[in-house]
Short mmCIF file of C-alpha atoms in Angstrom, two decimals:
data_model
loop_
_atom_site.label_atom_id
_atom_site.label_comp_id
_atom_site.label_asym_id
_atom_site.label_seq_id
_atom_site.Cartn_x
_atom_site.Cartn_y
_atom_site.Cartn_z
CA ASP A 91 -137.66 38.08 26.63
CA ALA A 92 -135.92 35.24 25.17
CA GLY A 93 -134.99 38.04 22.27
CA ILE A 94 -135.70 37.37 18.33
CA THR A 95 -137.55 39.19 15.56
CA GLN A 96 -138.49 38.87 12.53
CA SER A 97 -138.46 40.82 9.31
CA PRO A 98 -140.53 42.13 7.08
CA ARG A 99 -143.72 42.24 9.70
CA HIS A 100 -145.54 41.60 6.74
CA LYS A 101 -144.98 41.46 3.14
CA VAL A 102 -146.99 41.41 -0.52
CA THR A 103 -145.33 39.60 -3.00
CA GLU A 104 -146.37 38.31 -6.79
CA THR A 105 -146.49 34.89 -7.55
CA GLY A 106 -143.06 34.02 -9.36
CA THR A 107 -140.60 36.16 -7.19
CA PRO A 108 -138.01 34.75 -4.84
CA VAL A 109 -139.31 35.71 -1.83
CA THR A 110 -136.75 36.15 1.62
CA LEU A 111 -137.88 36.60 4.78
CA ARG A 112 -135.81 37.19 8.24
CA CYS A 113 -135.07 35.64 11.43
CA HIS A 114 -132.41 36.77 14.21
CA GLN A 115 -131.99 36.01 17.26
CA THR A 116 -129.85 37.36 20.20
CA GLU A 117 -129.33 34.62 22.95
CA ASN A 118 -127.12 32.14 21.23
CA HIS A 119 -129.90 29.52 21.17
CA ARG A 120 -129.16 26.12 19.95
CA TYR A 121 -132.43 25.52 17.31
CA MET A 122 -133.61 27.28 15.09
CA TYR A 123 -136.85 26.61 12.93
CA TRP A 124 -139.62 27.93 10.56
CA TYR A 125 -143.45 27.11 10.89
CA ARG A 126 -146.42 28.03 8.90
CA GLN A 127 -149.76 28.73 10.10
CA ASP A 128 -152.59 28.09 7.92
CA PRO A 129 -156.34 27.55 8.88
CA GLY A 130 -157.37 24.43 9.25
CA HIS A 131 -154.00 23.38 9.77
CA GLY A 132 -152.50 24.35 12.61
CA LEU A 133 -148.58 24.59 12.53
CA ARG A 134 -146.81 23.58 10.33
CA LEU A 135 -142.68 22.52 10.20
CA ILE A 136 -141.29 24.09 6.68
CA HIS A 137 -137.19 23.49 8.33
CA TYR A 138 -134.76 23.20 11.19
CA SER A 139 -131.81 24.36 12.08
CA TYR A 140 -129.47 22.25 14.86
CA GLY A 141 -126.23 24.96 14.27
CA VAL A 142 -124.87 27.44 11.49
CA LYS A 143 -124.44 25.22 8.28
CA ASP A 144 -126.68 22.46 9.93
CA THR A 145 -131.08 21.78 8.49
CA ASP A 146 -133.25 19.32 8.02
CA LYS A 147 -136.40 19.00 6.19
CA GLY A 148 -139.70 19.46 8.67
CA GLU A 149 -143.50 17.66 7.37
CA VAL A 150 -143.81 20.85 4.42
CA SER A 151 -140.35 21.80 2.72
CA ASP A 152 -140.91 21.61 -0.57
CA GLY A 153 -140.40 25.29 -2.66
CA TYR A 154 -138.93 26.26 0.98
CA SER A 155 -135.15 26.59 0.88
CA VAL A 156 -133.11 28.02 4.60
CA SER A 157 -129.38 29.80 5.01
CA ARG A 158 -128.13 29.64 8.89
CA SER A 159 -124.15 31.41 7.96
CA LYS A 160 -124.37 32.58 11.51
CA THR A 161 -126.05 32.02 15.05
CA GLU A 162 -128.68 34.54 15.32
CA ASP A 163 -129.54 34.00 10.91
CA PHE A 164 -131.46 31.63 9.99
CA LEU A 165 -132.54 32.74 6.57
CA LEU A 166 -136.19 31.15 4.91
CA THR A 167 -136.40 31.63 0.87
CA LEU A 168 -138.67 31.01 -1.35
CA GLU A 169 -137.28 31.08 -4.52
CA SER A 170 -140.80 31.64 -6.48
CA ALA A 171 -143.13 32.11 -5.27
CA THR A 172 -146.81 30.40 -5.22
CA SER A 173 -150.58 31.55 -3.87
CA SER A 174 -150.51 27.74 -2.61
CA GLN A 175 -147.52 30.17 -0.29
CA THR A 176 -150.00 32.92 1.50
CA SER A 177 -149.44 31.91 5.29
CA VAL A 178 -148.37 33.23 8.24
CA TYR A 179 -144.91 32.74 9.05
CA PHE A 180 -143.58 32.22 11.97
CA CYS A 181 -139.97 31.73 13.24
CA ALA A 182 -139.39 30.30 16.62
CA ILE A 183 -135.83 29.31 18.89
CA SER A 184 -134.52 26.73 21.40
CA GLY A 185 -131.33 25.51 23.08
CA SER A 186 -129.86 28.40 25.46
CA LYS A 187 -127.78 28.01 28.84
CA ASN A 188 -131.07 30.37 30.84
CA TYR A 189 -134.27 28.99 28.59
CA GLY A 190 -133.50 25.07 28.01
CA GLU A 191 -135.82 23.00 25.66
CA LYS A 192 -138.62 25.62 25.82
CA LEU A 193 -139.28 27.13 22.15
CA PHE A 194 -140.36 30.19 21.82
CA PHE A 195 -141.63 32.06 18.45
CA GLY A 196 -141.32 35.49 16.87
CA SER A 197 -143.84 38.02 15.66
CA GLY A 198 -145.10 36.43 12.19
CA THR A 199 -144.58 37.43 8.78
CA GLN A 200 -147.79 37.70 7.49
CA LEU A 201 -147.22 36.74 3.46
CA SER A 202 -149.20 36.58 0.23
CA VAL A 203 -148.53 35.79 -2.71
CA LEU A 204 -151.10 37.66 -5.76
CA GLY B 48 -145.17 10.94 12.37
CA ILE B 49 -146.73 11.25 15.77
CA GLN B 50 -150.62 11.82 16.47
CA VAL B 51 -151.07 15.28 17.84
CA GLU B 52 -155.05 15.34 19.41
CA GLN B 53 -157.19 18.39 21.71
CA SER B 54 -159.92 18.43 23.04
CA PRO B 55 -162.43 20.07 22.54
CA PRO B 56 -162.29 22.06 19.77
CA ASP B 57 -163.75 25.08 21.59
CA LEU B 58 -164.82 25.99 24.82
CA ILE B 59 -166.94 29.13 25.05
CA LEU B 60 -166.71 30.29 29.71
CA GLN B 61 -167.89 32.71 30.52
CA GLU B 62 -165.83 34.67 33.13
CA GLY B 63 -164.11 32.94 36.92
CA ALA B 64 -165.13 29.99 35.60
CA ASN B 65 -162.61 26.75 35.94
CA SER B 66 -161.69 24.82 32.71
CA THR B 67 -159.31 21.88 31.32
CA LEU B 68 -157.93 21.33 27.51
CA ARG B 69 -156.37 17.78 27.17
CA CYS B 70 -153.23 16.79 24.71
CA ASN B 71 -153.51 12.77 24.12
CA PHE B 72 -150.52 11.97 22.22
CA SER B 73 -149.62 8.98 20.40
CA ASP B 74 -146.47 7.65 21.03
CA SER B 75 -143.45 8.50 23.83
CA VAL B 76 -142.75 12.38 23.83
CA ASN B 77 -138.83 13.68 25.67
CA ASN B 78 -140.77 16.65 25.21
CA LEU B 79 -143.66 18.37 26.07
CA GLN B 80 -145.00 22.51 25.34
CA TRP B 81 -148.37 24.25 26.17
CA PHE B 82 -148.68 27.35 23.79
CA HIS B 83 -151.03 30.43 24.02
CA GLN B 84 -152.15 32.60 21.38
CA ASN B 85 -153.81 35.63 21.34
CA PRO B 86 -156.00 36.88 19.71
CA TRP B 87 -153.49 39.67 18.12
CA GLY B 88 -151.86 35.99 17.63
CA GLN B 89 -148.92 36.49 19.11
CA LEU B 90 -148.26 33.05 20.66
CA ILE B 91 -146.67 32.49 23.89
CA ASN B 92 -144.86 29.35 25.63
CA LEU B 93 -146.79 28.66 28.84
CA PHE B 94 -144.86 25.83 29.79
CA TYR B 95 -142.96 23.21 28.90
CA ILE B 96 -144.11 19.94 30.70
CA PRO B 97 -142.13 16.67 29.45
CA SER B 98 -143.68 14.94 32.58
CA GLY B 99 -145.46 15.88 36.32
CA THR B 100 -147.51 19.00 37.39
CA LYS B 101 -146.43 22.52 36.39
CA GLN B 102 -147.96 26.16 38.29
CA ASN B 103 -147.79 29.14 36.83
CA GLY B 104 -150.84 30.99 38.04
CA ARG B 105 -153.82 30.99 37.54
CA LEU B 106 -152.84 28.16 35.09
CA SER B 107 -150.87 24.54 35.91
CA ALA B 108 -150.18 21.82 33.15
CA THR B 109 -150.62 17.64 34.25
CA THR B 110 -148.96 15.74 31.93
CA VAL B 111 -149.39 11.68 32.25
CA ALA B 112 -146.23 10.54 29.88
CA THR B 113 -146.70 6.50 31.15
CA GLU B 114 -150.32 8.05 29.69
CA ARG B 115 -149.09 9.77 26.85
CA TYR B 116 -151.79 12.65 27.75
CA SER B 117 -152.16 15.89 29.10
CA LEU B 118 -154.27 17.93 30.94
CA LEU B 119 -153.78 22.54 30.56
CA TYR B 120 -155.85 24.03 33.47
CA ILE B 121 -157.59 27.29 34.11
CA SER B 122 -158.68 28.70 36.28
CA SER B 123 -161.12 31.28 36.90
CA SER B 124 -161.20 33.04 33.69
CA GLN B 125 -160.47 35.65 32.88
CA THR B 126 -161.07 37.61 28.98
CA THR B 127 -157.79 38.35 28.98
CA ASP B 128 -156.80 34.17 28.68
CA SER B 129 -158.35 33.84 24.91
CA GLY B 130 -157.29 32.62 22.13
CA VAL B 131 -155.59 29.22 20.92
CA TYR B 132 -154.23 27.21 22.79
CA PHE B 133 -151.69 24.57 21.73
CA CYS B 134 -150.07 21.49 22.93
CA ALA B 135 -146.55 19.85 20.55
CA VAL B 136 -144.45 17.18 21.49
CA GLU B 137 -141.05 16.32 20.58
CA ARG B 138 -140.29 12.53 20.00
CA GLU B 139 -136.89 12.74 18.89
CA ASP B 140 -134.61 15.26 16.84
CA TYR B 141 -136.08 18.38 18.36
CA LYS B 142 -138.86 18.44 16.05
CA LEU B 143 -141.84 19.91 17.95
CA SER B 144 -145.80 18.27 16.64
CA PHE B 145 -148.37 21.21 16.93
CA GLY B 146 -152.33 19.72 18.31
CA ALA B 147 -154.92 21.84 16.18
CA GLY B 148 -155.52 24.20 18.79
CA THR B 149 -158.46 24.00 21.53
CA THR B 150 -159.85 27.88 20.99
CA VAL B 151 -161.77 29.21 23.97
CA THR B 152 -163.10 32.79 24.56
CA VAL B 153 -164.43 34.21 27.81
CA ARG B 154 -167.11 35.98 27.50
CA ALA B 155 -167.53 38.98 30.94
#
């Protein structure tokens, strides 16, 4: 168990509202990631972090921002949610002494933007 | 970016059967991992295998990095093996790219 939790597990929101998803890890993994999963598109990387306050864009970063102020927390923010951002969002972690480069996923957040 | 192709896209098995899933990638990689997504959506890491062969119970995986492919073997399949199997590769910068997956259905 790599000790990763996502919150909330489900969220319904309206177009134009801000949304923040949280990822929390307990085993001091260096790297943290946000992916989205959509039918027909598989898993696509939104943003990732390689350390506190060190983040970079993935392949589908438009409309999303991230922050990592502590090793254990990685936040994904949709500044103004759109219907195209309805998806399942997964946080993932890697880069620890115990597990090396193995990637571990959280349980996911089902986000619906109406 | 690096291309990851998985085959077959769908696989239906009778319980007890063996199967092989394939992952081809378009460039040299530093990192290759296999994942299983169960019917409830949970993603489980099966193998970290940038090269060589590993076994974990009824599952085994082989990566031939020089020929740019990896194989996942499922032996004596069980209904609990159903789900989607993903291959993911990393070329640089710790960013894994995922294939589209193979959907496996094991029938009792």
